[in-house]
Structure formats: C-alpha cells, structure tokens
Amino acid sequence: MRDRAARRARRAARLAADGLRDERGFTAVGAALALLLALSLVLSASQVQRISSVSAEVQDVADAAALAAQNEVAEFMTVVRVCDAVVLTLSLTGVVATGLGVAALCTPPTMPFSEPLLSAGKSIFKARDTFAQKASEGLSRLEALVPFFSAANAASVAQANSSDAGGAYLALALPCPAEGGGIAIEGLEGADELSASVESQADGIRDAAACAEELAQEADEVKQRAFEHDCGANPGYCMYERASSLAGLEGSDNPLYRSVDSWSFSVALKRAQAYYRARVATEQPEGSSVEEQARSALRQRFYEYAAEEVGEGYVNEVEGSFDASFPLLPRDTDEMRATRLYTEAAYPLTSGADGPVLHAWAGCPEAAGAQGLGSLSQMEEGGLGTCPACGFDAASLGKVAAASTSIENGFEYHYRIVAEAAQEYEDAMARLAPYADEVKEAAGGLLGECGELLDKAKGQRIEASPPGSLGSVVFVANLAAVPAVTGPASAFVSDSGSLGMRAAVSAASLLEDGADGQGDVVSSLLDGLDGGAATGALGIVLDCWSGLLRAYSDGQEALESTVEGAIGALPFASASGLGSWAAGFFSDAVAEAGLEPADLDALKPVLVNSGQVAQADGTGFAARLASLKTEALDSPASGGDVLSGIVGSAEESLVGAVEGLEDGIEVASIELFEGGPAATIRVALPLAVGEEAEGLIHQAADALRGAVASVTGVRTWR
C-alpha cells in the first residue's frame, strides 16, 4: 500500500513538471484552448446574428409593402359600398315616392302633392338606372386600375424605407387574382311598368276619391248634427240632458261623449232604449183628477209602445259600411194612426145607452164592468162612443208625443232628429261606398306593386371580386450592399466582402373587422350626395333619400322609420278616410319588405402566407408562384427562371395602366331630378401614384430579376 501511494506521488510530480495539469485539473494549455474556442464561437455567433438581422430587415419591408398593396383593394371595396348604397337607396326612394304619390291621390287634401311625388318617383327611377350604368362603367375602370394602385403603393412604402444606412428598397406587388370579375349593375325591373300603371290610373283614382270625399263630408255633417242632439249640446237640451232630467238615467245607460270622433249612432240608440225602459217603469200620474190619470195612462201606453219599437232598432257599422234602424215614433195624431197604437184593441170597452163606449184605461170611473177591449180605429169607424169621464179619443193619444216631439225640451224632439240623421247617414254612406271601393281597388293594386318592387330592389346589390380580392403577393429587393463585418477584424471571422442584394416575398389578404367605424366612413363619403334645398313634395323626397342614405346600415327599421316620417309630413286625414287607409296600406307593404342591413364590417389587410394566397387563386402568375414555391422547397436552385418569368409578366401588366388620371377617377355622377341636387363620386389617386410610380415598378422588376440571377443553390425565396 505504501509503495502504491509513493508511485502515484512520483507520477503526479512528473506531470506537474511537464505543465499539463495540477492537482485541481487546470493547466495553461487547456485554458488557452478553451479561451480560443469560446472566442471563436462568440465572434461566429455575432456574425450570424449580423447576417440574420440584415436579412430580416428586407422581410419587414416586404410585410409592410404587402399591407400597403392590399389596402388599395380595401379602399376599392369601400367605393363599391358607396355605389351600392346609392343604387339601393335610389331604388327605395323611387318606390317610396311613387307609393306616397299613389296614396296622395286618395284624398283631396293631399292631391296637390300627388303629381310632384309621382313625377319625382319616375325621375328617381331614371336617375337610378343612369347612375347604375355610369357606376358599372366607372367601377369597372377603377377595378382595372387596382393592380397598378397596389403596386404603386407597395413601391412607395419600399422607397420610404430606403436610407443611407444600408437600405435601397424596391417592391413589386402582384394581386390575386390578377384580373377582376367586372362590375355589372342591372336596371330595376318593374319600375317602368309601375310608373306606366300609375300614370294610366291616376285620373280615375283622383276623380273617385274626390266624389268619395264630397259624400263623406256630407255624411260627416249629418253625423255631427246627430251627435249634437244626442249629447254634444250638453249642458243644453239634448237626449243626454233630457234622459238625465226626465228619467234620471246615469252611468253606462246615459254616457257622455265629448267628441264626435269617438261617438257613434249606436250610443244614441242604446240611450233611447234605456230611456223608454225607464219611463215605463217610473211613469206616475201628476195629479188625482180623472183627466190627469187618463193622460198618465196614455203616456204609459205610449212609452210601452216606444220601448218595444226602439228596442228593435239596431246599428251595424264597420269600416266603409253603415246599416241602421232607428224606429220613428209618431209625433201627431195622423202619424199615430199609422201605428198599432191606433189599430190594436187595448182599451176597455163598456156598453152605454147609445152603444159601446171606449175608455182610456181600466181605472176610468166609467170603465167598471168592461166587457172587452176595443181600438181607436174602431171608434173612428163609427162603432164606438166616447167616455164622458175620460173623454178618450184618437186626439187624446196623438197629443201624448206631439208636445215632446215639437219642442226642444222634449226627448222625442231630439230622438227624431237623430233617427232621421241616421237614415241620411246611411244613404250617404251607401252612395259613398262604390267610389271608396273603386279607389281602394285601384290604389291598393298600385301600392301592392310598390311592395313587390321593394322586394326586388332589396335583392339588387353590387357584388365585386376585384384584383387582389384573394390577396396580394409582394416581392421586395434591397439593392444596397452592406459590409459583412462591422466590428474589429479577427482571425476567426473574415473581414473581406459584403452582404449583397437581399430579397423577400410577403403576402396580405383582407379580413372583415366588426369594429365600429366603417358605417361612418360610408356615411361621410355620401355627405356630398344629399345636398340641395327643396320644399313641399320634393322636400319630402329628399328627406326620404337622406334618411335612407344615412341609415344604410340599419335595414328594415330605417326603411319603416323613413316612410313613417314621410307619411307624417302629408295631411292624409280626411272625411272619407281613404288617405289614411292608403297610407296604412303602404306602410304595411313596406313593413313586409324585410330589408336586410348592408354589411359594413371594415375590410382590413392582414399578413398571410404567400403560398396560401397563390393556391387560393390558382390562375396566371399565382399558379406559377405556387409551383415555384413547391419547386423551391424540393430543389432550392430550380426556381430562378420561373420567378424571372413571373416578374416580367407582372411588369408588363402594371406599367402603363394609368393615363390621363391627373384629376382622379370619376366613378359616377347623379342628378336626383331636374333642378335637384347633383353630385359626383370621384376617387382621388393614391399619393403613391405619380410620375415616379412607373419608374419604381421598372426598377423593382429589374432588381428582382437581378436577385434571381444571384441566387445560388443555398438561397431560396420565402
């Protein structure tokens, strides 16, 4: 054991003497090697980071250029939505103006509005189709320029990132798809037919409505007279006041109405029925004399008869129809002779010295031992005598209602006026009905056509698939060379050479963003369209269009609100009620339109994988790009020629796209009606589109072709 330890000590001393290690495992040679290795790794990592950082800059610029290119597509879609708003709301405004014009034909107070409303509706339909044609042409032209705008905007962003510190960027943007689908806006089918139908029937509706109004006013005058004599004259003499004073009627048996609008003939009839039932139940002689008792008995007889007759009366009243029966009560002896009061055997009959004698009631002192009943008609035929005590004859009964019917303090006086008015009212309503039916049939048919046209209009929306609707692919090159090493020279990292041209590919697409604000954008772009000042019917039309424009995103709710506002601006109230009927009919048609709000979610550019954009398109250069990316992944050095071809074809399609556009692009112009407000939808050129735009595109294409030529097998496009 002692020898083994000694040998180990001698070996350790020998190694220490050689300078390789000490007892802690540290030697000068080992330390030197470790330091050299660590320094090499640090400097190499620094160089790699340097190269990566410089390379990443070009990708950042490519991403920014892609977003800028796609932003032009988003702005084009905003212009499409503006035109869609104008076309849709012009269609709706034309229908609303026509519907209001038809409704205005139905009553004299609104007839002066009908002609300008109908004329405005016809003009708006024409303006709508004219605008649609211009917008179709203007949007198609603008759509063809979207690729150039996108390319110019991308190139401008690239140039803005250039600097003396190592940036000389050029960009080339390519839309997917390269061409749009075109913008086609059809005319509003059925608008001309509706205008022609209205024009052919307008005079007939107007004449029938005038006749109906005249008869309705006549009927209203009659009804007003009846109302006054039933309860409207209170606290003066009237059926209400007389029923309260003479029979003590209150509450539901004797209601008081303050307005003829809430009153009806049935109120008067029910009051009369309650009144005569009460008089039958409460009739009492006013004295004890035979004469007074006889008069009371005859009043009782009259009230019983009146209660039975009036009780058979009726009132059947629905909208546009009136049928009533107010039985008339006799107001003198002659009229009494025409009733069963005269012919009915209801009076005691006794035998006298000169023959049979007729008595007023069974309580007559001379009526004791009555042997039967007789009638006044029998008396006047000569077969019956007059009682010496009660003096009963036809005149006695005829006088019962004569006084109360002849002077205004009698209930029967006012009842007869109401009963006669009911017959006059029924006659007027009967003469009114054919004219009202004619108006409702003709106007209702036209308003129904307006509702059908609304249904068609809501479905005619502008759809667009412009270049770049699937996305935009951007190629960016940085032409500036930068030193490979910026730090101190080192034996571990070469300080010779520089980093040459760098290139990158990026892509962006559009994503709907539900954030608020896009609706405000559309509204602000439309501010110039609803100018002008007008009054009367044309003012109503302009208010309608303005309301529909500014509520473009609200759909059905805004449509109904706008129409209700327009209806409220016209004096549709009339005696015939045809104006209110037509307005309500049109409102119901509008309520059934079911207009959906426009999609106003903002379109915002977002970065996406360029391969996904190319695959989504699958045509033209996008197909070649997708193929290139596939080839590059399989064989990095094989894609150069393909990419060169893509760049060349893109350059040809972009350069020369804009000529003579110094003042911007006029999409469409509109004049609502002759002498009305006029406006133009004009799109200003993007700031990037200037004299240098084509030059930037040429430079970008040349740079990209140069980048392709410099690509080796170990450098790939991403």
Short mmCIF file of N, CA and C in Angstrom, two decimals, residues 31-129:
data_model
loop_
_atom_site.label_atom_id
_atom_site.label_comp_id
_atom_site.label_asym_id
_atom_site.label_seq_id
_atom_site.Cartn_x
_atom_site.Cartn_y
_atom_site.Cartn_z
N ALA A 31 -6.36 25.90 -20.64
CA ALA A 31 -7.02 27.20 -20.54
C ALA A 31 -6.95 27.96 -21.85
N ALA A 32 -5.80 27.92 -22.50
CA ALA A 32 -5.65 28.63 -23.77
C ALA A 32 -6.58 28.07 -24.82
N LEU A 33 -6.64 26.76 -24.89
CA LEU A 33 -7.55 26.14 -25.87
C LEU A 33 -9.01 26.51 -25.60
N ALA A 34 -9.41 26.53 -24.36
CA ALA A 34 -10.80 26.87 -24.00
C ALA A 34 -11.12 28.31 -24.38
N LEU A 35 -10.22 29.22 -24.12
CA LEU A 35 -10.45 30.62 -24.45
C LEU A 35 -10.55 30.83 -25.95
N LEU A 36 -9.66 30.17 -26.69
CA LEU A 36 -9.70 30.30 -28.14
C LEU A 36 -11.02 29.77 -28.71
N LEU A 37 -11.47 28.64 -28.20
CA LEU A 37 -12.73 28.06 -28.68
C LEU A 37 -13.92 28.96 -28.36
N ALA A 38 -13.98 29.49 -27.14
CA ALA A 38 -15.08 30.37 -26.73
C ALA A 38 -15.10 31.64 -27.57
N LEU A 39 -13.92 32.23 -27.81
CA LEU A 39 -13.84 33.44 -28.61
C LEU A 39 -14.31 33.20 -30.02
N SER A 40 -13.93 32.05 -30.58
CA SER A 40 -14.36 31.70 -31.94
C SER A 40 -15.87 31.60 -32.03
N LEU A 41 -16.46 30.95 -31.03
CA LEU A 41 -17.92 30.80 -31.05
C LEU A 41 -18.63 32.14 -30.90
N VAL A 42 -18.15 33.00 -30.03
CA VAL A 42 -18.79 34.30 -29.82
C VAL A 42 -18.74 35.14 -31.09
N LEU A 43 -17.58 35.22 -31.72
CA LEU A 43 -17.45 36.02 -32.93
C LEU A 43 -18.26 35.44 -34.08
N SER A 44 -18.29 34.11 -34.15
CA SER A 44 -19.10 33.49 -35.21
C SER A 44 -20.58 33.76 -34.99
N ALA A 45 -21.04 33.62 -33.75
CA ALA A 45 -22.44 33.89 -33.45
C ALA A 45 -22.79 35.34 -33.74
N SER A 46 -21.90 36.26 -33.44
CA SER A 46 -22.13 37.67 -33.71
C SER A 46 -22.30 37.91 -35.21
N GLN A 47 -21.48 37.24 -36.00
CA GLN A 47 -21.58 37.40 -37.45
C GLN A 47 -22.89 36.82 -37.96
N VAL A 48 -23.27 35.66 -37.43
CA VAL A 48 -24.55 35.06 -37.85
C VAL A 48 -25.71 35.98 -37.50
N GLN A 49 -25.65 36.53 -36.28
CA GLN A 49 -26.72 37.45 -35.87
C GLN A 49 -26.75 38.68 -36.76
N ARG A 50 -25.60 39.16 -37.14
CA ARG A 50 -25.50 40.31 -38.02
C ARG A 50 -26.16 40.01 -39.37
N ILE A 51 -25.82 38.88 -39.93
CA ILE A 51 -26.38 38.50 -41.23
C ILE A 51 -27.90 38.31 -41.12
N SER A 52 -28.33 37.65 -40.03
CA SER A 52 -29.77 37.41 -39.84
C SER A 52 -30.53 38.72 -39.68
N SER A 53 -29.95 39.65 -38.94
CA SER A 53 -30.61 40.93 -38.71
C SER A 53 -30.77 41.70 -40.00
N VAL A 54 -29.68 41.75 -40.80
CA VAL A 54 -29.75 42.46 -42.08
C VAL A 54 -30.76 41.79 -43.00
N SER A 55 -30.79 40.47 -42.99
CA SER A 55 -31.73 39.74 -43.85
C SER A 55 -33.17 39.95 -43.41
N ALA A 56 -33.38 40.05 -42.07
CA ALA A 56 -34.75 40.22 -41.56
C ALA A 56 -35.33 41.57 -41.95
N GLU A 57 -34.50 42.57 -42.13
CA GLU A 57 -34.99 43.90 -42.46
C GLU A 57 -35.77 43.88 -43.77
N VAL A 58 -35.28 43.16 -44.75
CA VAL A 58 -35.97 43.13 -46.03
C VAL A 58 -37.32 42.44 -45.92
N GLN A 59 -37.45 41.47 -45.02
CA GLN A 59 -38.73 40.80 -44.83
C GLN A 59 -39.74 41.74 -44.17
N ASP A 60 -39.24 42.55 -43.21
CA ASP A 60 -40.13 43.53 -42.57
C ASP A 60 -40.69 44.52 -43.59
N VAL A 61 -39.81 44.97 -44.48
CA VAL A 61 -40.25 45.90 -45.51
C VAL A 61 -41.24 45.22 -46.45
N ALA A 62 -40.99 43.97 -46.77
CA ALA A 62 -41.91 43.23 -47.64
C ALA A 62 -43.28 43.11 -47.00
N ASP A 63 -43.31 42.85 -45.70
CA ASP A 63 -44.60 42.75 -45.00
C ASP A 63 -45.35 44.08 -45.05
N ALA A 64 -44.63 45.16 -44.80
CA ALA A 64 -45.26 46.48 -44.83
C ALA A 64 -45.78 46.81 -46.23
N ALA A 65 -45.02 46.46 -47.26
CA ALA A 65 -45.43 46.72 -48.64
C ALA A 65 -46.66 45.90 -49.00
N ALA A 66 -46.72 44.65 -48.50
CA ALA A 66 -47.88 43.80 -48.79
C ALA A 66 -49.15 44.39 -48.18
N LEU A 67 -49.06 44.88 -46.96
CA LEU A 67 -50.21 45.51 -46.32
C LEU A 67 -50.63 46.76 -47.07
N ALA A 68 -49.65 47.54 -47.53
CA ALA A 68 -49.96 48.75 -48.29
C ALA A 68 -50.64 48.42 -49.61
N ALA A 69 -50.18 47.38 -50.28
CA ALA A 69 -50.79 46.98 -51.55
C ALA A 69 -52.24 46.55 -51.33
N GLN A 70 -52.49 45.76 -50.30
CA GLN A 70 -53.83 45.25 -50.07
C GLN A 70 -54.77 46.34 -49.57
N ASN A 71 -54.22 47.38 -48.99
CA ASN A 71 -55.05 48.49 -48.53
C ASN A 71 -55.77 49.16 -49.69
N GLU A 72 -55.17 49.17 -50.88
CA GLU A 72 -55.83 49.75 -52.05
C GLU A 72 -57.05 48.92 -52.45
N VAL A 73 -56.97 47.62 -52.26
CA VAL A 73 -58.13 46.76 -52.54
C VAL A 73 -59.25 47.07 -51.56
N ALA A 74 -58.89 47.25 -50.29
CA ALA A 74 -59.90 47.59 -49.28
C ALA A 74 -60.59 48.91 -49.61
N GLU A 75 -59.82 49.89 -50.07
CA GLU A 75 -60.41 51.18 -50.42
C GLU A 75 -61.33 51.05 -51.63
N PHE A 76 -60.96 50.21 -52.57
CA PHE A 76 -61.84 49.98 -53.72
C PHE A 76 -63.17 49.39 -53.24
N MET A 77 -63.14 48.47 -52.30
CA MET A 77 -64.36 47.86 -51.81
C MET A 77 -65.23 48.89 -51.07
N THR A 78 -64.60 49.87 -50.45
CA THR A 78 -65.37 50.94 -49.81
C THR A 78 -66.12 51.75 -50.86
N VAL A 79 -65.45 52.03 -51.99
CA VAL A 79 -66.12 52.75 -53.07
C VAL A 79 -67.28 51.93 -53.63
N VAL A 80 -67.08 50.62 -53.73
CA VAL A 80 -68.17 49.74 -54.18
C VAL A 80 -69.36 49.87 -53.25
N ARG A 81 -69.09 49.89 -51.94
CA ARG A 81 -70.18 50.00 -50.98
C ARG A 81 -70.90 51.34 -51.09
N VAL A 82 -70.16 52.39 -51.37
CA VAL A 82 -70.78 53.69 -51.58
C VAL A 82 -71.75 53.63 -52.76
N CYS A 83 -71.28 53.08 -53.86
CA CYS A 83 -72.14 52.96 -55.04
C CYS A 83 -73.33 52.04 -54.76
N ASP A 84 -73.10 50.99 -54.00
CA ASP A 84 -74.20 50.09 -53.63
C ASP A 84 -75.23 50.84 -52.81
N ALA A 85 -74.76 51.69 -51.89
CA ALA A 85 -75.68 52.46 -51.07
C ALA A 85 -76.52 53.41 -51.93
N VAL A 86 -75.89 54.04 -52.90
CA VAL A 86 -76.61 54.98 -53.77
C VAL A 86 -77.64 54.24 -54.62
N VAL A 87 -77.22 53.15 -55.25
CA VAL A 87 -78.15 52.40 -56.11
C VAL A 87 -79.33 51.87 -55.31
N LEU A 88 -79.04 51.26 -54.16
CA LEU A 88 -80.11 50.69 -53.35
C LEU A 88 -81.06 51.76 -52.85
N THR A 89 -80.52 52.85 -52.30
CA THR A 89 -81.40 53.86 -51.73
C THR A 89 -82.15 54.65 -52.80
N LEU A 90 -81.56 54.79 -53.99
CA LEU A 90 -82.33 55.39 -55.08
C LEU A 90 -83.51 54.51 -55.46
N SER A 91 -83.29 53.21 -55.50
CA SER A 91 -84.39 52.29 -55.79
C SER A 91 -85.48 52.43 -54.74
N LEU A 92 -85.08 52.42 -53.47
CA LEU A 92 -86.05 52.52 -52.39
C LEU A 92 -86.76 53.87 -52.41
N THR A 93 -86.00 54.94 -52.66
CA THR A 93 -86.60 56.27 -52.67
C THR A 93 -87.59 56.41 -53.82
N GLY A 94 -87.25 55.85 -54.98
CA GLY A 94 -88.19 55.90 -56.10
C GLY A 94 -89.49 55.19 -55.78
N VAL A 95 -89.39 54.02 -55.14
CA VAL A 95 -90.60 53.28 -54.76
C VAL A 95 -91.39 54.05 -53.71
N VAL A 96 -90.70 54.59 -52.72
CA VAL A 96 -91.39 55.33 -51.66
C VAL A 96 -92.08 56.57 -52.23
N ALA A 97 -91.41 57.31 -53.10
CA ALA A 97 -92.02 58.50 -53.70
C ALA A 97 -93.26 58.12 -54.50
N THR A 98 -93.16 57.03 -55.25
CA THR A 98 -94.31 56.58 -56.04
C THR A 98 -95.45 56.13 -55.13
N GLY A 99 -95.13 55.36 -54.09
CA GLY A 99 -96.16 54.93 -53.16
C GLY A 99 -96.84 56.08 -52.47
N LEU A 100 -96.05 57.07 -52.05
CA LEU A 100 -96.64 58.25 -51.42
C LEU A 100 -97.51 59.01 -52.42
N GLY A 101 -97.07 59.07 -53.68
CA GLY A 101 -97.86 59.75 -54.70
C GLY A 101 -99.19 59.07 -54.94
N VAL A 102 -99.19 57.74 -54.95
CA VAL A 102 -100.44 56.99 -55.11
C VAL A 102 -101.36 57.25 -53.92
N ALA A 103 -100.79 57.18 -52.71
CA ALA A 103 -101.59 57.43 -51.52
C ALA A 103 -102.16 58.85 -51.53
N ALA A 104 -101.38 59.80 -52.04
CA ALA A 104 -101.83 61.19 -52.07
C ALA A 104 -102.98 61.40 -53.05
N LEU A 105 -103.16 60.50 -54.01
CA LEU A 105 -104.28 60.59 -54.94
C LEU A 105 -105.62 60.33 -54.25
N CYS A 106 -105.58 59.72 -53.08
CA CYS A 106 -106.79 59.16 -52.47
C CYS A 106 -107.58 60.14 -51.63
N THR A 107 -107.10 61.36 -51.50
CA THR A 107 -107.86 62.32 -50.70
C THR A 107 -107.53 63.74 -51.16
N PRO A 108 -108.53 64.63 -51.28
CA PRO A 108 -108.29 65.99 -51.78
C PRO A 108 -107.21 66.77 -51.05
N PRO A 109 -107.07 66.69 -49.71
CA PRO A 109 -106.02 67.48 -49.06
C PRO A 109 -104.60 67.15 -49.54
N THR A 110 -104.38 65.92 -49.99
CA THR A 110 -103.04 65.53 -50.42
C THR A 110 -102.89 65.48 -51.94
N MET A 111 -103.98 65.69 -52.67
CA MET A 111 -103.90 65.61 -54.13
C MET A 111 -102.87 66.57 -54.74
N PRO A 112 -102.71 67.78 -54.20
CA PRO A 112 -101.68 68.66 -54.78
C PRO A 112 -100.26 68.08 -54.68
N PHE A 113 -100.05 67.15 -53.74
CA PHE A 113 -98.73 66.54 -53.59
C PHE A 113 -98.52 65.37 -54.55
N SER A 114 -99.62 64.82 -55.05
CA SER A 114 -99.51 63.56 -55.80
C SER A 114 -98.70 63.72 -57.08
N GLU A 115 -99.00 64.74 -57.86
CA GLU A 115 -98.30 64.89 -59.15
C GLU A 115 -96.80 65.08 -58.98
N PRO A 116 -96.34 66.01 -58.11
CA PRO A 116 -94.88 66.13 -57.95
C PRO A 116 -94.24 64.88 -57.34
N LEU A 117 -94.95 64.17 -56.47
CA LEU A 117 -94.39 62.94 -55.89
C LEU A 117 -94.24 61.87 -56.96
N LEU A 118 -95.27 61.70 -57.78
CA LEU A 118 -95.21 60.69 -58.84
C LEU A 118 -94.15 61.06 -59.87
N SER A 119 -94.08 62.34 -60.20
CA SER A 119 -93.05 62.78 -61.16
C SER A 119 -91.66 62.56 -60.59
N ALA A 120 -91.49 62.85 -59.29
CA ALA A 120 -90.19 62.63 -58.65
C ALA A 120 -89.84 61.16 -58.64
N GLY A 121 -90.82 60.31 -58.35
CA GLY A 121 -90.56 58.87 -58.35
C GLY A 121 -90.08 58.38 -59.71
N LYS A 122 -90.74 58.85 -60.76
CA LYS A 122 -90.35 58.46 -62.11
C LYS A 122 -88.95 58.96 -62.44
N SER A 123 -88.64 60.20 -62.04
CA SER A 123 -87.31 60.76 -62.29
C SER A 123 -86.24 60.01 -61.52
N ILE A 124 -86.56 59.61 -60.30
CA ILE A 124 -85.58 58.91 -59.48
C ILE A 124 -85.28 57.53 -60.06
N PHE A 125 -86.30 56.85 -60.57
CA PHE A 125 -86.06 55.57 -61.22
C PHE A 125 -85.10 55.75 -62.40
N LYS A 126 -85.33 56.81 -63.17
CA LYS A 126 -84.46 57.09 -64.31
C LYS A 126 -83.05 57.43 -63.83
N ALA A 127 -82.96 58.25 -62.78
CA ALA A 127 -81.65 58.62 -62.24
C ALA A 127 -80.93 57.39 -61.69
N ARG A 128 -81.69 56.49 -61.11
CA ARG A 128 -81.10 55.27 -60.56
C ARG A 128 -80.46 54.44 -61.66
N ASP A 129 -81.18 54.24 -62.76
CA ASP A 129 -80.63 53.44 -63.85
C ASP A 129 -79.46 54.13 -64.53
#
